[in-house]
Amino acid sequence: MDNSAGGWLPAVETFAKGTFATAAALGTVGMGLLYYGQNYLIYPSAFPSGSREEVAVPTDYNLDYDSLELQTPDGVTLRCYLLVQHKDLGVTKVGATHIDEDVDPDLTDNEFIASRPTVIMFHGNGGNHGHRIPLARVFYLKMRCNVLMMSYRGYGLSDGSPSEKGFVVDAQTALDYLLSDPLLSQTSIILYGQSIGGAVSIDLASKNPDKIAALVLENTFMSMRSLIPSAMPLLGPVSFLCHQRWDSASKIPRIPASVPILMLSGAQDELVPPEHMRSLFELVVARKGDKMDNEKVKFAEFPHGGHNDTCAQPGYWSVVADFIAGLGDRTAAKAKKAADAGGSML
C-alpha cells in the first residue's frame, strides 16, 4: 500500500509541474497578446463593419462643408470635415436657429463667422466621424457654431494606425490648424469629447490651457487602466500591462480653473461606470487657480442614458446649448476682437 502510494507521487508531481508550466506559458502568451494587441481592443476602428471604407458626408444631411485634410508632424493624413458658419444660414437651412436679431447688422460674413464659437468634435472609439454628423448638425444649425469634425488616424478614411501617442498628435494638429487660420483663430474654441474623445479633449486642454475656451465631456473615464476591470473584467488582474493610459485624472488639475467644463453622464452607462464621471467632476471642482466661476462648471446626469445613447436623452442638447450660451461674455469679447481685425481677414 505504501509502495503503491509512493509510486503515485512522482506521477502527480510530474503532472503538477507540467500543468504549472503550461499555465505559465499560456499566461505569458496571453499577457504578450494583451500587451501588444491591446490597441485592437481599445481602438475598434473597423466596427461597425465598413467603418473604414464608408464614411457619410455632411451633404447627406443638407449641410455644406469643406473636406479638410490635415497633415500631422509625423506624416499622417487626417481626412476631417470643417463646417463654417454663414451670416444668413438661418434663412438658407431648414432647422437653423434664427439669431440675426442678435447680430450686429454691420458685421460682414467673415466677422460673423469669427464671432461664433468653434467646436472641435472628438468622437468615441467605435465607428467614424461620419456617424456623428447628426450631432454636428445640432452644433451647426441650432447653436450656430463652426464645427471641426475630427477623424483620428486609423479611423474613417484617415491614414495610419490608432494609438494614444498618435491621437495626441492628431488633436494638436487640429488645434494648430484653427490657431493658424486668420478667421477661425479669432473664435472661442470649445472641445466636445465623447468617451475616449473626452480623454483626448482633456489631454489637449491640459497642454494648451490658454487656447481653449471650454470643454464639454460625455461618458469619459478617469484612466484606461482604472476602466479595464469594469470594461474587460477578465483582464482586470493584468490592467497594469495597459500602455494606452489616457490618465485624465492626472491632467484635469492642469486645466485652469477659469476654463468652464460641462460634464454629461449617462446613469445607465454599461461601459464606463458613472462613478468615473463623478470622480472627474470632483477633480474639476477642486482645480486651483484664477477665478473659477461655479456657474460655468456643471454636471448633468441623465437617468436613462447608456454609453452610446446619452446624447439622445431628453434635455441633453438643451443643457449643452445653455452651457455654450453661458460663455457669451467670452464669445462677445472674441467677436469684438474679430470685428476690430476685420480688415485683415480672409
Coordinates of C-alpha atoms in Angstrom, one line a residue:
M1 CA 0.0 0.0 0.0
D2 CA 2.8 2.4 0.9
N3 CA 4.8 1.4 -2.1
S4 CA 1.7 1.9 -4.3
A5 CA 1.1 5.4 -2.9
G6 CA 4.7 6.2 -3.2
G7 CA 4.5 5.2 -6.9
W8 CA 1.8 7.7 -7.5
L9 CA 3.6 10.7 -6.0
P10 CA 6.2 11.2 -8.8
A11 CA 3.4 11.0 -11.4
V12 CA 1.3 13.6 -9.6
E13 CA 4.4 15.8 -9.1
T14 CA 5.2 15.5 -12.8
F15 CA 1.6 16.3 -13.8
A16 CA 1.5 19.3 -11.4
K17 CA 4.8 20.6 -12.8
G18 CA 3.6 20.1 -16.4
T19 CA 0.3 21.9 -15.6
F20 CA 2.1 24.8 -14.0
A21 CA 4.5 25.1 -16.9
T22 CA 1.6 25.0 -19.4
A23 CA -0.4 27.6 -17.4
A24 CA 2.7 29.8 -17.1
A25 CA 3.4 29.5 -20.8
L26 CA -0.2 30.3 -21.7
G27 CA -0.2 33.1 -19.2
T28 CA 2.9 34.6 -20.8
V29 CA 1.5 34.3 -24.2
G30 CA -1.8 35.8 -23.1
M31 CA -0.1 38.7 -21.4
G32 CA 2.0 39.2 -24.5
L33 CA -1.1 39.3 -26.7
L34 CA -2.7 41.7 -24.3
Y35 CA 0.3 44.0 -24.2
Y36 CA 1.0 44.0 -27.9
G37 CA -2.6 43.6 -29.1
Q38 CA -4.4 46.0 -26.8
N39 CA -4.7 48.7 -29.5
Y40 CA -7.1 46.4 -31.4
L41 CA -9.2 46.1 -28.3
I42 CA -9.2 49.8 -27.4
Y43 CA -9.5 51.2 -30.9
P44 CA -12.0 49.1 -32.8
S45 CA -12.0 51.5 -35.8
A46 CA -13.4 48.9 -38.2
F47 CA -16.5 48.4 -36.1
P48 CA -19.3 48.5 -37.1
S49 CA -18.4 46.7 -40.3
G50 CA -17.4 49.1 -43.2
S51 CA -16.4 51.9 -40.9
R52 CA -13.0 52.2 -42.6
E53 CA -14.5 52.3 -46.1
E54 CA -17.9 54.0 -45.8
V55 CA -18.0 57.5 -44.3
A56 CA -21.1 59.6 -44.5
V57 CA -20.6 63.3 -45.6
P58 CA -22.4 66.3 -44.2
T59 CA -24.2 67.0 -47.5
D60 CA -26.1 63.8 -46.8
Y61 CA -27.7 65.8 -44.0
N62 CA -28.1 69.0 -46.1
L63 CA -25.0 70.6 -44.6
D64 CA -22.4 72.5 -46.6
Y65 CA -18.8 71.6 -45.6
D66 CA -15.2 71.6 -46.6
S67 CA -13.2 68.4 -46.8
L68 CA -10.2 69.1 -44.6
E69 CA -7.0 67.2 -45.0
L70 CA -4.6 67.7 -42.0
Q71 CA -1.0 66.7 -42.2
T72 CA 0.4 65.7 -38.9
P73 CA 4.1 66.3 -38.0
D74 CA 4.8 62.6 -38.2
G75 CA 3.4 62.4 -41.8
V76 CA -0.1 61.1 -41.3
T77 CA -3.0 62.4 -43.4
L78 CA -6.2 63.0 -41.4
R79 CA -9.4 63.4 -43.5
C80 CA -11.7 65.6 -41.5
Y81 CA -14.8 67.8 -42.1
L82 CA -15.0 71.5 -41.5
L83 CA -18.3 73.3 -41.2
V84 CA -18.0 77.1 -41.3
Q85 CA -20.9 79.4 -40.4
H86 CA -22.6 82.0 -42.6
K87 CA -24.5 85.0 -41.5
D88 CA -27.6 84.1 -43.5
L89 CA -27.7 80.5 -42.5
G90 CA -31.0 80.8 -40.7
V91 CA -32.7 81.6 -44.0
T92 CA -31.0 79.0 -46.2
K93 CA -31.1 76.0 -43.9
V94 CA -34.1 74.2 -42.6
G95 CA -33.9 73.8 -38.8
A96 CA -31.4 76.5 -38.3
T97 CA -31.8 78.9 -35.3
H98 CA -32.5 82.5 -36.4
I99 CA -30.1 84.6 -34.4
D100 CA -30.0 87.5 -36.9
E101 CA -31.7 89.8 -34.4
D102 CA -28.8 89.3 -32.0
V103 CA -26.1 90.1 -34.6
D104 CA -24.7 93.5 -35.5
P105 CA -26.1 94.1 -39.0
D106 CA -22.9 95.8 -39.9
L107 CA -20.8 92.7 -39.4
T108 CA -19.5 91.1 -42.6
D109 CA -20.0 87.4 -43.1
N110 CA -16.4 86.7 -42.1
E111 CA -16.8 88.8 -39.0
F112 CA -19.9 86.8 -38.1
I113 CA -18.0 83.6 -38.5
A114 CA -15.3 84.9 -36.2
S115 CA -18.0 85.9 -33.6
R116 CA -19.3 82.3 -33.3
P117 CA -17.6 79.6 -31.2
T118 CA -15.7 76.8 -33.0
V119 CA -16.3 73.3 -31.7
I120 CA -13.8 70.5 -32.2
M121 CA -15.6 67.2 -32.0
F122 CA -13.6 64.2 -30.7
H123 CA -15.7 61.0 -31.1
G124 CA -15.6 57.7 -29.2
N125 CA -13.6 54.7 -30.1
G126 CA -16.1 52.9 -32.3
G127 CA -17.3 54.0 -35.8
N128 CA -16.1 57.1 -37.6
H129 CA -16.8 60.8 -37.6
G130 CA -19.4 60.4 -40.3
H131 CA -21.6 58.6 -37.8
R132 CA -21.6 61.8 -35.7
I133 CA -22.8 64.2 -38.4
P134 CA -26.3 64.4 -36.7
L135 CA -24.5 65.7 -33.6
A136 CA -22.5 68.2 -35.6
R137 CA -25.8 69.3 -37.2
V138 CA -27.1 70.4 -33.8
F139 CA -24.0 72.4 -33.1
Y140 CA -24.0 74.0 -36.5
L141 CA -27.7 74.7 -37.1
K142 CA -29.1 75.1 -33.6
M143 CA -26.1 76.7 -31.8
R144 CA -24.6 78.4 -34.8
C145 CA -21.1 77.1 -34.1
N146 CA -18.3 76.5 -36.5
V147 CA -17.5 72.7 -36.3
L148 CA -14.3 70.8 -37.0
M149 CA -15.2 67.1 -37.1
M150 CA -12.1 65.2 -36.2
S151 CA -11.1 61.9 -37.9
Y152 CA -8.3 60.2 -35.9
R153 CA -5.5 58.3 -37.6
G154 CA -6.7 54.8 -38.4
Y155 CA -10.3 55.8 -38.4
G156 CA -12.6 56.5 -41.3
L157 CA -10.6 57.4 -44.4
S158 CA -7.7 58.8 -42.4
D159 CA -4.3 57.1 -42.8
G160 CA -2.2 55.5 -40.1
S161 CA -2.9 53.3 -37.1
P162 CA -4.6 54.4 -33.8
S163 CA -2.7 54.9 -30.6
E164 CA -2.7 57.2 -27.6
K165 CA 0.5 58.9 -28.8
G166 CA -1.0 59.3 -32.3
F167 CA -4.3 60.7 -31.1
V168 CA -2.4 63.3 -29.0
V169 CA -0.6 64.4 -32.2
D170 CA -3.8 64.4 -34.2
A171 CA -5.6 66.6 -31.7
Q172 CA -2.8 69.1 -31.5
T173 CA -2.7 69.2 -35.3
A174 CA -6.4 70.1 -35.4
L175 CA -6.0 72.9 -32.8
D176 CA -2.9 74.2 -34.6
Y177 CA -4.8 74.4 -37.8
L178 CA -7.5 76.5 -36.2
L179 CA -5.0 78.8 -34.5
S180 CA -3.2 79.3 -37.8
D181 CA -6.4 80.3 -39.7
P182 CA -6.8 84.1 -39.9
L183 CA -10.6 83.7 -39.3
L184 CA -11.1 80.7 -37.0
S185 CA -8.2 81.7 -34.8
Q186 CA -10.4 84.6 -33.6
T187 CA -13.1 82.3 -32.4
S188 CA -13.7 80.7 -29.0
I189 CA -12.6 77.1 -29.2
I190 CA -14.7 74.5 -27.4
L191 CA -13.7 70.9 -27.2
Y192 CA -16.5 68.3 -27.3
G193 CA -15.4 64.8 -26.4
Q194 CA -17.4 61.6 -26.1
S195 CA -15.9 58.6 -24.2
I196 CA -12.3 58.3 -25.3
G197 CA -12.8 61.6 -27.1
G198 CA -13.2 63.1 -23.7
A199 CA -9.8 61.8 -22.7
V200 CA -8.4 63.4 -26.0
S201 CA -10.1 66.7 -25.1
I202 CA -8.7 66.7 -21.5
D203 CA -5.2 66.0 -22.7
L204 CA -5.4 68.7 -25.4
A205 CA -6.7 71.3 -23.0
S206 CA -4.1 70.4 -20.3
K207 CA -1.3 71.1 -22.9
N208 CA -3.0 74.3 -24.3
P209 CA -4.5 75.9 -21.2
D210 CA -4.7 79.4 -22.7
K211 CA -6.1 78.4 -26.1
I212 CA -9.3 76.5 -25.0
A213 CA -12.5 78.4 -24.1
A214 CA -14.4 75.4 -22.6
L215 CA -14.8 71.7 -22.6
V216 CA -17.9 69.5 -22.9
L217 CA -17.2 65.9 -21.8
E218 CA -19.5 62.9 -22.1
N219 CA -19.2 59.5 -20.5
T220 CA -15.4 59.6 -20.2
F221 CA -13.2 57.9 -17.7
M222 CA -10.5 58.5 -15.0
S223 CA -7.9 56.5 -16.8
M224 CA -7.8 53.5 -19.1
R225 CA -6.1 51.3 -16.5
S226 CA -8.8 52.1 -14.0
L227 CA -11.5 51.4 -16.6
I228 CA -10.3 47.9 -17.6
P229 CA -11.6 46.0 -14.5
S230 CA -15.2 47.0 -15.3
A231 CA -15.0 47.2 -19.1
M232 CA -13.0 44.0 -19.5
P233 CA -13.2 42.1 -16.2
L234 CA -11.2 39.1 -17.4
L235 CA -8.2 41.4 -18.0
G236 CA -8.6 43.3 -14.7
P237 CA -5.7 41.4 -12.9
V238 CA -3.3 42.4 -15.7
S239 CA -4.5 46.0 -16.2
F240 CA -1.0 47.2 -15.2
L241 CA 0.1 46.0 -18.7
C242 CA -2.1 48.7 -20.4
H243 CA 0.3 51.1 -22.0
Q244 CA -2.6 53.1 -23.5
R245 CA -3.0 55.0 -20.3
W246 CA -5.2 58.0 -21.1
D247 CA -4.7 59.2 -17.5
S248 CA -7.3 62.1 -17.4
A249 CA -7.3 62.2 -13.6
S250 CA -3.8 63.5 -13.6
K251 CA -4.4 66.0 -16.3
I252 CA -7.6 67.7 -15.1
P253 CA -5.7 69.8 -12.5
R254 CA -3.5 71.3 -15.2
I255 CA -6.6 72.9 -16.9
P256 CA -7.0 76.4 -15.4
A257 CA -9.9 76.8 -13.0
S258 CA -11.1 79.7 -15.3
V259 CA -11.9 77.2 -18.1
P260 CA -15.6 76.2 -18.0
I261 CA -16.3 72.5 -18.1
L262 CA -19.6 70.7 -18.7
M263 CA -19.8 67.0 -17.8
L264 CA -22.6 64.8 -19.2
S265 CA -23.1 61.4 -17.7
G266 CA -25.4 58.5 -18.6
A267 CA -26.6 56.9 -15.3
Q268 CA -27.1 53.6 -17.2
D269 CA -23.7 53.6 -18.9
E270 CA -22.8 49.9 -19.3
L271 CA -19.2 50.6 -20.4
V272 CA -17.9 53.5 -18.3
P273 CA -19.2 53.3 -14.8
P274 CA -20.8 56.7 -13.9
E275 CA -18.5 56.8 -10.9
H276 CA -15.7 57.8 -13.3
M277 CA -17.6 60.9 -14.4
R278 CA -18.4 61.9 -10.8
S279 CA -14.8 61.4 -9.7
L280 CA -13.6 63.5 -12.6
F281 CA -16.1 66.2 -11.7
E282 CA -14.7 66.3 -8.2
L283 CA -11.3 66.9 -9.7
V284 CA -12.8 69.7 -11.9
V285 CA -14.3 71.4 -8.9
A286 CA -11.1 71.1 -6.9
R287 CA -8.9 72.9 -9.6
K288 CA -6.9 75.8 -8.2
G289 CA -6.2 79.0 -10.0
D290 CA -7.7 82.2 -11.0
K291 CA -11.4 82.8 -10.7
M292 CA -13.3 79.6 -11.2
D293 CA -16.9 80.5 -12.0
N294 CA -19.0 77.8 -10.4
E295 CA -21.9 78.8 -12.7
K296 CA -19.7 77.6 -15.6
V297 CA -18.8 74.3 -14.1
K298 CA -21.7 71.9 -14.5
F299 CA -22.5 68.2 -14.1
A300 CA -25.6 66.8 -15.7
E301 CA -26.7 63.2 -15.3
F302 CA -29.3 61.5 -17.5
P303 CA -31.1 58.7 -15.6
H304 CA -31.8 56.5 -18.7
G305 CA -28.6 57.3 -20.6
G306 CA -26.4 54.4 -21.8
H307 CA -22.9 54.7 -23.1
N308 CA -23.9 55.3 -26.7
D309 CA -27.3 57.0 -26.3
T310 CA -26.8 59.6 -23.7
C311 CA -26.7 62.2 -26.4
A312 CA -30.2 61.2 -27.5
Q313 CA -31.7 61.7 -24.0
P314 CA -34.3 64.3 -23.4
G315 CA -32.8 67.6 -22.3
Y316 CA -29.2 66.7 -23.4
W317 CA -28.9 69.3 -26.1
S318 CA -30.7 72.0 -24.0
V319 CA -28.0 71.6 -21.3
V320 CA -25.3 71.9 -23.9
A321 CA -26.9 74.9 -25.6
D322 CA -27.4 76.7 -22.3
F323 CA -23.8 76.0 -21.3
I324 CA -22.4 77.4 -24.6
A325 CA -24.7 80.4 -24.4
G326 CA -23.4 81.0 -20.9
L327 CA -20.0 81.6 -22.4
G328 CA -21.4 84.7 -24.0
D329 CA -19.1 87.2 -22.4
R330 CA -16.1 85.4 -23.6
T331 CA -17.6 84.9 -27.1
A332 CA -18.6 88.6 -27.2
A333 CA -15.0 89.6 -26.4
K334 CA -13.8 87.4 -29.2
A335 CA -16.4 89.0 -31.6
K336 CA -15.2 92.5 -30.8
K337 CA -11.6 91.5 -31.4
A338 CA -12.7 89.9 -34.7
A339 CA -14.6 92.9 -35.8
D340 CA -11.7 95.2 -34.9
A341 CA -9.4 93.0 -37.1
G342 CA -12.0 92.6 -39.9
G343 CA -9.9 94.3 -42.4
S344 CA -7.1 91.7 -42.3
M345 CA -9.4 88.6 -42.5
L346 CA -9.7 86.3 -45.5

